[in-house]
Short mmCIF file of C-alpha atoms in Angstrom, two decimals:
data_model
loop_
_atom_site.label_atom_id
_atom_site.label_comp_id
_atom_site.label_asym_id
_atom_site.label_seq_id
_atom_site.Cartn_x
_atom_site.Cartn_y
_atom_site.Cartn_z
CA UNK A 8 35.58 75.88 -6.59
CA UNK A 9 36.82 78.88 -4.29
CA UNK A 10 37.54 79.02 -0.76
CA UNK A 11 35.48 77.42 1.72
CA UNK A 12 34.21 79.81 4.90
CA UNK A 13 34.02 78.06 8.24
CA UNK A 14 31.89 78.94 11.24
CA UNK A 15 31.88 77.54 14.82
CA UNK A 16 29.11 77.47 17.06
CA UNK A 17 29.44 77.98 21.09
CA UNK A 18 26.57 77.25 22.74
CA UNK A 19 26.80 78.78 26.58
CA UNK A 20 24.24 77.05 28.97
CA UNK A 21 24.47 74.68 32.06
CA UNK A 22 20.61 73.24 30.93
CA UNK A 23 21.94 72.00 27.95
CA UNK A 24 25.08 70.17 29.45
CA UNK A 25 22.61 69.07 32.43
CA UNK A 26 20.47 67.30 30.38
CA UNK A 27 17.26 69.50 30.82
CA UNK A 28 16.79 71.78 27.43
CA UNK A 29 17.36 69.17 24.27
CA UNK A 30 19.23 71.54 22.30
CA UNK A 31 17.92 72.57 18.78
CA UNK A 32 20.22 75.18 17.74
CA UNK A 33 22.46 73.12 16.24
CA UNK A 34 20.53 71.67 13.70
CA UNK A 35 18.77 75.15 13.09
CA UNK A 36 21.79 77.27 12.72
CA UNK A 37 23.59 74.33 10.68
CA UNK A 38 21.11 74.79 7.97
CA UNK A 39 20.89 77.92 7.33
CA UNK A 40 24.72 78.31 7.27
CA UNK A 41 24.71 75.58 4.74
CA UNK A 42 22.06 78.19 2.96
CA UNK A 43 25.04 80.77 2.77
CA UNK A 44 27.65 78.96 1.64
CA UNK A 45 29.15 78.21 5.23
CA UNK A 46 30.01 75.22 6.59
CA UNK A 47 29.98 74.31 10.53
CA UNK A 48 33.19 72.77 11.17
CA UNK A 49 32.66 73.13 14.81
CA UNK A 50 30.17 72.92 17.99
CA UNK A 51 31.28 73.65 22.19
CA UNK A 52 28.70 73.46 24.20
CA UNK A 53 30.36 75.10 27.29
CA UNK A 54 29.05 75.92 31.25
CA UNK A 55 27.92 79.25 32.23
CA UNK A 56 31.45 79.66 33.81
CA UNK A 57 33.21 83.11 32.13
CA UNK A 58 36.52 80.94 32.11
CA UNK A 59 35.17 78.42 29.87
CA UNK A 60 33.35 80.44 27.85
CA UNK A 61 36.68 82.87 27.17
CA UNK A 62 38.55 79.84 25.91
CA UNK A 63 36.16 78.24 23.88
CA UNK A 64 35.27 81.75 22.30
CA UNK A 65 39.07 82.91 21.81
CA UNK A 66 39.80 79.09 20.13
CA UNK A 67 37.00 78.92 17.78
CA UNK A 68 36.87 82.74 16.40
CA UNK A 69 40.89 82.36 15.39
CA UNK A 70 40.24 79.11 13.75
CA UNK A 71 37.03 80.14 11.77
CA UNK A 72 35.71 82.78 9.63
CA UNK A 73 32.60 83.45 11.73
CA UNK A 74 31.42 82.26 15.32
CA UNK A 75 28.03 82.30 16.59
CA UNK A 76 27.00 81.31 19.83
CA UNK A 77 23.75 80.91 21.55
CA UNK A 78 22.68 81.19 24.95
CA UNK A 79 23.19 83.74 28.09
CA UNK A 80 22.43 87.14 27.01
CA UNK A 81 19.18 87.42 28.98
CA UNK A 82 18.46 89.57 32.34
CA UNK A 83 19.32 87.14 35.01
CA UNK A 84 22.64 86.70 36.77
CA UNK A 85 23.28 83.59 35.02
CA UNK A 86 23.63 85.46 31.87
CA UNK A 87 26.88 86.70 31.27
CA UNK A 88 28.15 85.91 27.36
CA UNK A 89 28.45 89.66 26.83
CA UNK A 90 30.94 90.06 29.58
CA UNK A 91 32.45 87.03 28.68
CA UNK A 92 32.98 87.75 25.57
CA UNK A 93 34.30 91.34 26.33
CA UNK A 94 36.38 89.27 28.70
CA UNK A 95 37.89 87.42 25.02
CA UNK A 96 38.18 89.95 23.09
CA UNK A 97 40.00 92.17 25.76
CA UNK A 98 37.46 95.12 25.55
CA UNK A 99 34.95 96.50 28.26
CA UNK A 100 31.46 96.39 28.00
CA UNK A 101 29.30 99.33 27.26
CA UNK A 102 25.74 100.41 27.24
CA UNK A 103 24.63 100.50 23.53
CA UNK A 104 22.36 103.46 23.12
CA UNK A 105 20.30 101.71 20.35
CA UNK A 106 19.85 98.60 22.40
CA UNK A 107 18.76 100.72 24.78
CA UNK A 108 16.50 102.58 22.71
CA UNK A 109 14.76 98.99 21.91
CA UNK A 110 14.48 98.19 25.56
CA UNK A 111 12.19 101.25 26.20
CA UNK A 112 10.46 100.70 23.38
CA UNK A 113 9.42 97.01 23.89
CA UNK A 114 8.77 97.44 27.71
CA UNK A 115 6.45 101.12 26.96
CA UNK A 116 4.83 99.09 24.52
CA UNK A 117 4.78 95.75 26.55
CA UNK A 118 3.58 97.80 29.44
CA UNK A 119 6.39 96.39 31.79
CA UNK A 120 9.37 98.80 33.73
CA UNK A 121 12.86 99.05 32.38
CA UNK A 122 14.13 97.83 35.16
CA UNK A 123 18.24 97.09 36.23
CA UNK A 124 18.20 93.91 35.36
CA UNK A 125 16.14 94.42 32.07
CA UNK A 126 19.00 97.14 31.19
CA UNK A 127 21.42 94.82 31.45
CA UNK A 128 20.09 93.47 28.10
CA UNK A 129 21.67 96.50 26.83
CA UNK A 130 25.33 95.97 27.16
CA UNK A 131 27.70 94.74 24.56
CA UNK A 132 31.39 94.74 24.00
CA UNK A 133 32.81 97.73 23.39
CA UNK A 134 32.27 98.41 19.10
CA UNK A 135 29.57 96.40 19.22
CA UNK A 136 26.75 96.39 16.53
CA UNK A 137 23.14 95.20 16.97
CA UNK A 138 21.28 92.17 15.42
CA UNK A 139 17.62 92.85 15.36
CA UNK A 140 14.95 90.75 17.26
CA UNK A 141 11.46 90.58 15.74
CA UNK A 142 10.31 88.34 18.46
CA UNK A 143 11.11 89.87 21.98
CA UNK A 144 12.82 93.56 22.79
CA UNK A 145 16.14 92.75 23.10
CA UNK A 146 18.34 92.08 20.71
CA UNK A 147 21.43 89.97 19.38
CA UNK A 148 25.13 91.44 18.95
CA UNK A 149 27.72 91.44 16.64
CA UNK A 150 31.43 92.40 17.51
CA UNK A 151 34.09 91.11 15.74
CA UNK A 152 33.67 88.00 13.58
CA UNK A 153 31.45 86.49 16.58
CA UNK A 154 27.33 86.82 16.46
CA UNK A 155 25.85 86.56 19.80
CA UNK A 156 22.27 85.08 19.87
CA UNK A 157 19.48 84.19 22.07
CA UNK A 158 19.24 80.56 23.28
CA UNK A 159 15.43 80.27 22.99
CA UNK A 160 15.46 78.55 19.38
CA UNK A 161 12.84 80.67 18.23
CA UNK A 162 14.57 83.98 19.28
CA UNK A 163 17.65 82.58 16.91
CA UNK A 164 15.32 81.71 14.53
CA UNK A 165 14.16 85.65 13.63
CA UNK A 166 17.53 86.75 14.20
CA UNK A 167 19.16 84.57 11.55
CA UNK A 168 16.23 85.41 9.38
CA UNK A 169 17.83 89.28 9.63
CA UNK A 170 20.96 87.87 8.95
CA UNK A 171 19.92 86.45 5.66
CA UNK A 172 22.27 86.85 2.32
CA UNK A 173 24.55 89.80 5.14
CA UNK A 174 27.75 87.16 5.57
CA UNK A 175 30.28 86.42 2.76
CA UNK A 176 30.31 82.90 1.76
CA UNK A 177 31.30 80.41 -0.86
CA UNK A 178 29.43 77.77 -2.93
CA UNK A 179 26.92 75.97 -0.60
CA UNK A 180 27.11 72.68 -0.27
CA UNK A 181 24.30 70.91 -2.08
CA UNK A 182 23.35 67.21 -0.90
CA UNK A 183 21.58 64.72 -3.03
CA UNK A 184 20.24 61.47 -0.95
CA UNK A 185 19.56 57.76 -1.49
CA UNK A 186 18.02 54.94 0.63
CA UNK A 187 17.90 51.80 0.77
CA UNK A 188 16.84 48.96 3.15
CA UNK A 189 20.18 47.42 3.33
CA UNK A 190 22.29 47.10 6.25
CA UNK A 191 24.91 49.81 5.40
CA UNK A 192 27.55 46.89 6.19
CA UNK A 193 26.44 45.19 3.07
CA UNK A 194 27.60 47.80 0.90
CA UNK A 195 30.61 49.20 2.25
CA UNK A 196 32.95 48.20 -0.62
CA UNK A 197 29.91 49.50 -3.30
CA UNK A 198 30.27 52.74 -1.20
CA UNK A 199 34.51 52.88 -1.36
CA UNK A 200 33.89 52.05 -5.41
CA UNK A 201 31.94 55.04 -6.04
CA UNK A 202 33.72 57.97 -3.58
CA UNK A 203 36.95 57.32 -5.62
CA UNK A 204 34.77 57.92 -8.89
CA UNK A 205 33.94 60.79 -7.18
CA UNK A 206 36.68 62.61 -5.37
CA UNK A 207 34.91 65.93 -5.37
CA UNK A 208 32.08 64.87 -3.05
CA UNK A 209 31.51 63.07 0.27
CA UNK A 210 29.34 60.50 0.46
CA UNK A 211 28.38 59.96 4.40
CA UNK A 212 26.34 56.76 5.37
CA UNK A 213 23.39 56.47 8.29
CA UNK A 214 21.78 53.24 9.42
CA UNK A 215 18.18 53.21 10.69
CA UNK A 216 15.64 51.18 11.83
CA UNK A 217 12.46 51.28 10.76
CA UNK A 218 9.21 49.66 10.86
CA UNK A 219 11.29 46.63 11.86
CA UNK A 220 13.64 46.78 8.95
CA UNK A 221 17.14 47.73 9.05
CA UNK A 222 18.13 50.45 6.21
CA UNK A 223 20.38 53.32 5.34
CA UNK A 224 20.50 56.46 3.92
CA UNK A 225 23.39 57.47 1.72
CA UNK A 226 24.00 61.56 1.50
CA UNK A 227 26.57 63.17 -1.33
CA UNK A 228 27.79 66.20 -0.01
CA UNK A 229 29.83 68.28 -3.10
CA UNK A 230 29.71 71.56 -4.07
CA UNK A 231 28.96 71.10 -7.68
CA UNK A 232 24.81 70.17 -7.72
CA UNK A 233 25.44 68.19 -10.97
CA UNK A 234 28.20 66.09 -9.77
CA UNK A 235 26.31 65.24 -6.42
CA UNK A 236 23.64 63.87 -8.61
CA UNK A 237 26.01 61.96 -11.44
CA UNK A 238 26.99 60.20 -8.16
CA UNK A 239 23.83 59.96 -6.26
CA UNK A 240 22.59 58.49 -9.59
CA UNK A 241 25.13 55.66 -10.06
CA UNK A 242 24.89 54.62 -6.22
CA UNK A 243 21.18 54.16 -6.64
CA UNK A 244 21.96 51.76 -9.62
CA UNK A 245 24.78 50.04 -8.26
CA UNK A 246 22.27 49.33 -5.27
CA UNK A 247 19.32 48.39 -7.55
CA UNK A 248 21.71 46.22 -9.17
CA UNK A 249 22.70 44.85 -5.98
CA UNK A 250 18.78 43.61 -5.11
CA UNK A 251 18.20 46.68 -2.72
CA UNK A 252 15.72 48.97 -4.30
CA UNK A 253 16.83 52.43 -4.37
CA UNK A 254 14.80 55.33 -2.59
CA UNK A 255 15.26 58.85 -4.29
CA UNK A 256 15.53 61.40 -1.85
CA UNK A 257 15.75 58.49 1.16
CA UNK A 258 14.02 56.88 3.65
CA UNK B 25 31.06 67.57 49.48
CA UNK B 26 34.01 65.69 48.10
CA UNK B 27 35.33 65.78 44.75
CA UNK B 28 33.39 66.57 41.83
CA UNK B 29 34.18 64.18 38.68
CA UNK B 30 33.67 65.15 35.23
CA UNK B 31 33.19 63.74 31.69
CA UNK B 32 32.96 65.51 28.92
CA UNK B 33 31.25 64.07 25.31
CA UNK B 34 32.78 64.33 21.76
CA UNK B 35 30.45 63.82 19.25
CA UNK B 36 31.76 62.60 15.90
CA UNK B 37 29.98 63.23 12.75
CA UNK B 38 29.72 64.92 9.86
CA UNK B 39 25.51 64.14 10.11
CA UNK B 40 24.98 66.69 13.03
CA UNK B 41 27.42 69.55 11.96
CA UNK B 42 25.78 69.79 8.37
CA UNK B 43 22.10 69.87 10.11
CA UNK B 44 20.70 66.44 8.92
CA UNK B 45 20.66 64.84 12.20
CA UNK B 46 19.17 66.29 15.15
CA UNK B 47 21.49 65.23 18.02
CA UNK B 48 19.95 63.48 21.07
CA UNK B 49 22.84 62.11 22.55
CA UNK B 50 23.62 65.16 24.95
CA UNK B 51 20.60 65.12 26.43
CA UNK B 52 20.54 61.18 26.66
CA UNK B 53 24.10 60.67 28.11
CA UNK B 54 24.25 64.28 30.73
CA UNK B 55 20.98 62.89 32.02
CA UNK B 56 22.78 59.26 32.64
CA UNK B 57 26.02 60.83 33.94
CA UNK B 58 24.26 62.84 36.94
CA UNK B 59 22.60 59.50 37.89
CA UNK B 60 26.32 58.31 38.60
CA UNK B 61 27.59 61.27 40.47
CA UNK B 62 29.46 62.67 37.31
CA UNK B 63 29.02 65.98 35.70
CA UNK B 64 28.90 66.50 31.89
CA UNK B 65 31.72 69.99 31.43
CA UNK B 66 31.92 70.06 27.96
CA UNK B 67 30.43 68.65 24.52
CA UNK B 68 32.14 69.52 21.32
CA UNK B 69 30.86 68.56 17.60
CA UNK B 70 33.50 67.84 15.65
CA UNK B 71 33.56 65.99 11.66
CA UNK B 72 34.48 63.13 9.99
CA UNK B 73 38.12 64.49 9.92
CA UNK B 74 40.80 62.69 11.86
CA UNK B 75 43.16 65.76 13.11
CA UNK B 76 40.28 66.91 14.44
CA UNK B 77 39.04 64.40 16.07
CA UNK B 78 42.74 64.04 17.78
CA UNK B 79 43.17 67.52 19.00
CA UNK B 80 39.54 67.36 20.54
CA UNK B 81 40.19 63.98 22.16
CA UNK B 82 42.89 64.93 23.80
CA UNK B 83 42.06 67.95 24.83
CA UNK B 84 38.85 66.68 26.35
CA UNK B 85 40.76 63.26 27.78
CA UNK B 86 43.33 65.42 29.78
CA UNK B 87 40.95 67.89 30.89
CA UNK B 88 37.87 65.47 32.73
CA UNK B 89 38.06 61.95 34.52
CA UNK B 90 35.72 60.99 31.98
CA UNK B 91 35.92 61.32 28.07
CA UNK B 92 32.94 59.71 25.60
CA UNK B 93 32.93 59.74 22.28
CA UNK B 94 29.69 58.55 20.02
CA UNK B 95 29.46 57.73 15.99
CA UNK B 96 31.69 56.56 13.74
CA UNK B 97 32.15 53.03 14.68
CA UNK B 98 30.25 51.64 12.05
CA UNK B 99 31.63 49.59 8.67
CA UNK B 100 31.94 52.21 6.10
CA UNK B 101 34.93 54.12 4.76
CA UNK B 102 33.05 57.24 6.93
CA UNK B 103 33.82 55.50 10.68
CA UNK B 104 37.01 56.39 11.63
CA UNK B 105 36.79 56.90 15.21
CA UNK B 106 38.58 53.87 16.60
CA UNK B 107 41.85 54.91 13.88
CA UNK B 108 41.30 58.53 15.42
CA UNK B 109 41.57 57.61 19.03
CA UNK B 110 44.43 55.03 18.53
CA UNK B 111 46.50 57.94 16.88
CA UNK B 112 45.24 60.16 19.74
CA UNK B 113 46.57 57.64 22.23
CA UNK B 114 50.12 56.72 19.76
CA UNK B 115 48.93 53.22 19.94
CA UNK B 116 48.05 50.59 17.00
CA UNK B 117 44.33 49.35 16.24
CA UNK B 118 44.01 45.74 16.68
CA UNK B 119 41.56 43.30 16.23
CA UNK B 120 39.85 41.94 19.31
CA UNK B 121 38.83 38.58 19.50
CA UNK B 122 35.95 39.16 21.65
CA UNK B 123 34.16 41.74 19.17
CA UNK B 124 35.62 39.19 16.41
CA UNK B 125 33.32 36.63 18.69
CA UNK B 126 30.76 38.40 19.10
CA UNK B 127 30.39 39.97 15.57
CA UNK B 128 30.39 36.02 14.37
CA UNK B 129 27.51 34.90 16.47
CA UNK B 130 25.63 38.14 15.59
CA UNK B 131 25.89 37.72 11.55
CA UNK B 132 25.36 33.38 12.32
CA UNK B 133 21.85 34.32 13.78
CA UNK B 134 20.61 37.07 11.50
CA UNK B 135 21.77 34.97 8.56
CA UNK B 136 24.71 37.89 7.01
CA UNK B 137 28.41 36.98 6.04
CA UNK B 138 31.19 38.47 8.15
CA UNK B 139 32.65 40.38 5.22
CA UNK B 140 35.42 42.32 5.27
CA UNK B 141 33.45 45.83 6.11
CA UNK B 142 31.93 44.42 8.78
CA UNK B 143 35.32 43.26 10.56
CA UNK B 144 36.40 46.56 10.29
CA UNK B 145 34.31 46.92 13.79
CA UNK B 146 36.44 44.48 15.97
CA UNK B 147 39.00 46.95 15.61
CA UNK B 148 39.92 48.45 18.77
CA UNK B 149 42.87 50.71 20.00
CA UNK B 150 45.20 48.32 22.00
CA UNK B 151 44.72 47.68 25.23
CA UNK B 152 40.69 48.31 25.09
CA UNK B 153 37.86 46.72 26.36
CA UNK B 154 34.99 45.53 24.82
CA UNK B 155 31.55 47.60 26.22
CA UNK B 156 28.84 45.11 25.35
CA UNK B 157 25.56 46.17 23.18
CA UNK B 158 22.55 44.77 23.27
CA UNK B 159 21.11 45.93 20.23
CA UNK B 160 23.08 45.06 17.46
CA UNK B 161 26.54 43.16 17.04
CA UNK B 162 28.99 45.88 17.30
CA UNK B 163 30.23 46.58 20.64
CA UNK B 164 31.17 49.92 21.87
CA UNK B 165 35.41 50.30 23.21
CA UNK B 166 36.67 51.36 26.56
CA UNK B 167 40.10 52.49 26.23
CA UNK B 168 42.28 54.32 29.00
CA UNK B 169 38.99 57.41 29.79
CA UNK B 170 37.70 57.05 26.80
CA UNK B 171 33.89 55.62 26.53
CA UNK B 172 33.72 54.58 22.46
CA UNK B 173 29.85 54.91 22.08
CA UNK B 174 27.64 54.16 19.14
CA UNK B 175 26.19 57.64 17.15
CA UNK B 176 22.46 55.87 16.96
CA UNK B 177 20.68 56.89 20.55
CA UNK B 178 19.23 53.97 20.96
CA UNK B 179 22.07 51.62 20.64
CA UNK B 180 24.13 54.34 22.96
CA UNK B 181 21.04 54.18 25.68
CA UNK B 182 21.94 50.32 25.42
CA UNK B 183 25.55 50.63 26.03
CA UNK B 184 25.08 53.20 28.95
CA UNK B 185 22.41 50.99 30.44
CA UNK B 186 25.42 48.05 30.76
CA UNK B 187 27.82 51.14 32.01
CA UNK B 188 25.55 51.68 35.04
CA UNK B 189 27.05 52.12 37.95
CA UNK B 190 30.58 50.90 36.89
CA UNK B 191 31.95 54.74 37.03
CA UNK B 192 33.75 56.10 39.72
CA UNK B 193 31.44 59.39 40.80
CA UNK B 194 31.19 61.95 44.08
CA UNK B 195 27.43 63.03 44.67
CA UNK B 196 24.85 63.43 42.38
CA UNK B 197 23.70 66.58 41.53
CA UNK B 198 20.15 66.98 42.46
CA UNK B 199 17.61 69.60 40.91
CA UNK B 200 14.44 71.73 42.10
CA UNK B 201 12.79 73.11 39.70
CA UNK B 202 10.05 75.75 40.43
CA UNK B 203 7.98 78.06 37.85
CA UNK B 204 5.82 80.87 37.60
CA UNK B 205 3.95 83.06 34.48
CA UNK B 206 6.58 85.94 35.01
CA UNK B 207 9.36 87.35 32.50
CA UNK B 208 12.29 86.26 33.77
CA UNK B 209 13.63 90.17 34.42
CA UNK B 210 10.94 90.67 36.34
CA UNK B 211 12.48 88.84 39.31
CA UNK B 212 16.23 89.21 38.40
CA UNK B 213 17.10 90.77 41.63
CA UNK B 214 14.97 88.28 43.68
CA UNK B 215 17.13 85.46 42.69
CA UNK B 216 19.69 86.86 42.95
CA UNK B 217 18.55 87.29 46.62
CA UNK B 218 17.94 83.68 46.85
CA UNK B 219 21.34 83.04 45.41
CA UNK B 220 23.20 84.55 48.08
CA UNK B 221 21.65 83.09 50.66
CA UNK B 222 22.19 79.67 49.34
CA UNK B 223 25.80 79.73 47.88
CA UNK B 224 26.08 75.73 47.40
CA UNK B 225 23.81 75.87 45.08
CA UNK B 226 23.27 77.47 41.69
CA UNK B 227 19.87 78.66 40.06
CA UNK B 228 19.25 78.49 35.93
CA UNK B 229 16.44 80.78 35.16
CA UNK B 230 14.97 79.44 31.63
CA UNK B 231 12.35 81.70 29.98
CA UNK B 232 9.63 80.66 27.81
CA UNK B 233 6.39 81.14 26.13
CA UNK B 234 3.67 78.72 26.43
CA UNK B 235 -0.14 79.50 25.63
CA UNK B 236 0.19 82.96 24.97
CA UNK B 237 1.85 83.85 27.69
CA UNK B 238 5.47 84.76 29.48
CA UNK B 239 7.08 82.42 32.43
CA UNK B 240 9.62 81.15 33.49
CA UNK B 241 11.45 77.94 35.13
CA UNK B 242 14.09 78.24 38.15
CA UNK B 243 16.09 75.28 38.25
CA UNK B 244 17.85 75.04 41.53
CA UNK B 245 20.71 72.74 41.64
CA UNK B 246 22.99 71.16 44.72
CA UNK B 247 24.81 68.47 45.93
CA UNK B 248 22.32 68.34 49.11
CA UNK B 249 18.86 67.84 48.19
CA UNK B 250 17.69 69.57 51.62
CA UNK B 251 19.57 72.42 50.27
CA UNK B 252 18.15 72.29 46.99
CA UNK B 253 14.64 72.06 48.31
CA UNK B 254 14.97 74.61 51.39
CA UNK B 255 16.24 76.88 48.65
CA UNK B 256 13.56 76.38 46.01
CA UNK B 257 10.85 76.73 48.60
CA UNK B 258 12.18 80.02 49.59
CA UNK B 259 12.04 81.29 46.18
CA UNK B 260 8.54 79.91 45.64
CA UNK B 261 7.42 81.74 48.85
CA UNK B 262 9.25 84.73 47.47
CA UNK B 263 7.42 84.36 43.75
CA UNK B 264 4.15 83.88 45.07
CA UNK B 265 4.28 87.07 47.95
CA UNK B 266 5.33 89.58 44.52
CA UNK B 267 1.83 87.87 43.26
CA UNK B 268 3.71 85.25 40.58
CA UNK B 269 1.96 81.89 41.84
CA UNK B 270 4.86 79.24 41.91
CA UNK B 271 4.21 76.18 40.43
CA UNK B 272 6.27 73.00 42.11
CA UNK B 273 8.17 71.31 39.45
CA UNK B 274 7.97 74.11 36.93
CA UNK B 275 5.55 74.64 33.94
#
């Protein structure tokens, strides 16, 4: 079915490893990779620490088609992804004359002073191109094979939006769901039975509780829409056979 | 201050990488480590794929006093955590009478059959312990540094809750958190100020937007919690003298 692309995500931020920000990037930029054709095989979430952040960045970028990472490219001194990630990539960092640009723009029409700090927004590794921000002035970077976003969810949210349908991918993964309330320990041998059917897809199974009653949702992965559903299909008549009711689309 | 011990979490599952599942076991288990003294360093996201899970384990193993690990430690041909971390530690996976015990009495009082599937989870790498649960049968695995956690939050708050205070930790890091309606470039340099003045401690600056309007939250963080206060007062003085009422315990 063609090659599969790969991306990694870094996430950079001491409030997400101290417990303080629930992160929702993950699930936000998993989604719309799956959208492109590109699967994440990978998520760091690392300390604001450049150290960290070089390894991390170096590792995942040479094992994966694209990296993204989230988190640290605002004014304050606890931002410093660009300069770590000049730091990986063995370039310096350099004012970018467009980002710049943006800056005055947003604070002349924002009222505010472009300030030292607020420049800062304006540096990116050396060869550097922009990703635009329709939400606030300044805006996300792309050097290399690694996109640097905002943390703020939102932020990321209009930046991947510009991204849309720009990054090479392959076939994306389609997922057809079933549920059922069964403990998912019931049917673990039904489960075996129908992946070897089905050796193109991947069938991953999630327990829940709910409304006092145990259940689980079954999820075909495959890249092929019709085969996901051929074996979505027979699970949900294996487990209607079984005397557990099966839920199109899950629970 | 003494030493500073660290953990790091390695979340396995194919559920949070493809988007389906929004995580909430970082927030859940950094939030329980600084109550014992220990700081979360690193998370990673890794999938259903044993190699990887391997080469993250022990990476992560070596590299903290503390290594958890949650999902894949339920029945189905998907859990394959406990194989992963016996090859990760070159020894065999074993049954364990106690989990064989306890998995028994569980399936006796709900009224299930201890099939095959569901023996698959007193399987333990050699030489583990047995972490007890108090939501459902299966019990979560201590095994050298490794914490073997359930993927379902609540069952993992359960485990952690029986964890309490059984980990080896220095001081806990306490937090101040003060915040004000101001972009967070606006006072750049003033925390950095602050900073200097106060180098045992280290200040996250965390924008948002809330009713319309720009702020910002200063976390200050410290071993000393006269530090951390003296500190956060001083930059609440500081905020509200540049006309940025501070607001104690942030917005």
């Amino acid at each position: 079915m063609g090659r599969i692309y790969t991306a990694a995500l870094c996430i950079i931020g001491d409030e997400i490893l101290s417990g303080r920000t629930q992160d929702r990037n993950v699930a936000q930029i998993a989604q719309w990779l799956n959208v492109q054709g590109i699967r994440l095989a990978e998520v760091r979430v690392v300390p604001d620490v450049e150290e960290k952040i070089v390894k991390a960045v170096n590792e995942l970028r040479d094992e994966n088609d694209y990296l993204f990472t989230t988190g640290g490219i605002g004014p304050t001194h606890d931002d410093i992804t660009v300069d770590a990630i000049a730091a990986a990539l063995e370039v310096p960092v350099v004012e970018h004359p467009e980002a710049r640009a943006m800056l005055e723009n947003y604070y002349a029409r924002i009222g505010g002073e472009l300030t030292e700090a607020r420049l800062r927004m304006a540096r990116v590794p050396e060869g550097a191109d922009l990703i635009p921000n329709p939400v606030s002035g300044a805006p996300g970077i792309k050097v290399a094979n690694i996109f640097i976003m905002a943390g703020i969810p939102h932020i990321t949210a209009g930046m991947l939006e510009g991204l849309t349908g720009t990054l090479e991918g392959g076939n994306p993964l389609v997922s057809e769901t079933v549920g059922a309330f069964v403990p998912e320990s019931e049917v673990a041998d039904m489960l075996r039975e129908v992946m070897k059917r089905y050796p193109d897809t991947a069938i991953g199974s999630y327990p829940f509780f709910k409304d006092g009653r145990v259940g689980s949702n079954f999820v075909v992965r495959a890249e092929d829409g019709e085969v996901a559903k051929r074996c979505a299909n027979e699970l949900a008549e294996k487990l209607d056979t079984a005397g557990f009711p099966s839920v199109p689309g899950g629970i």
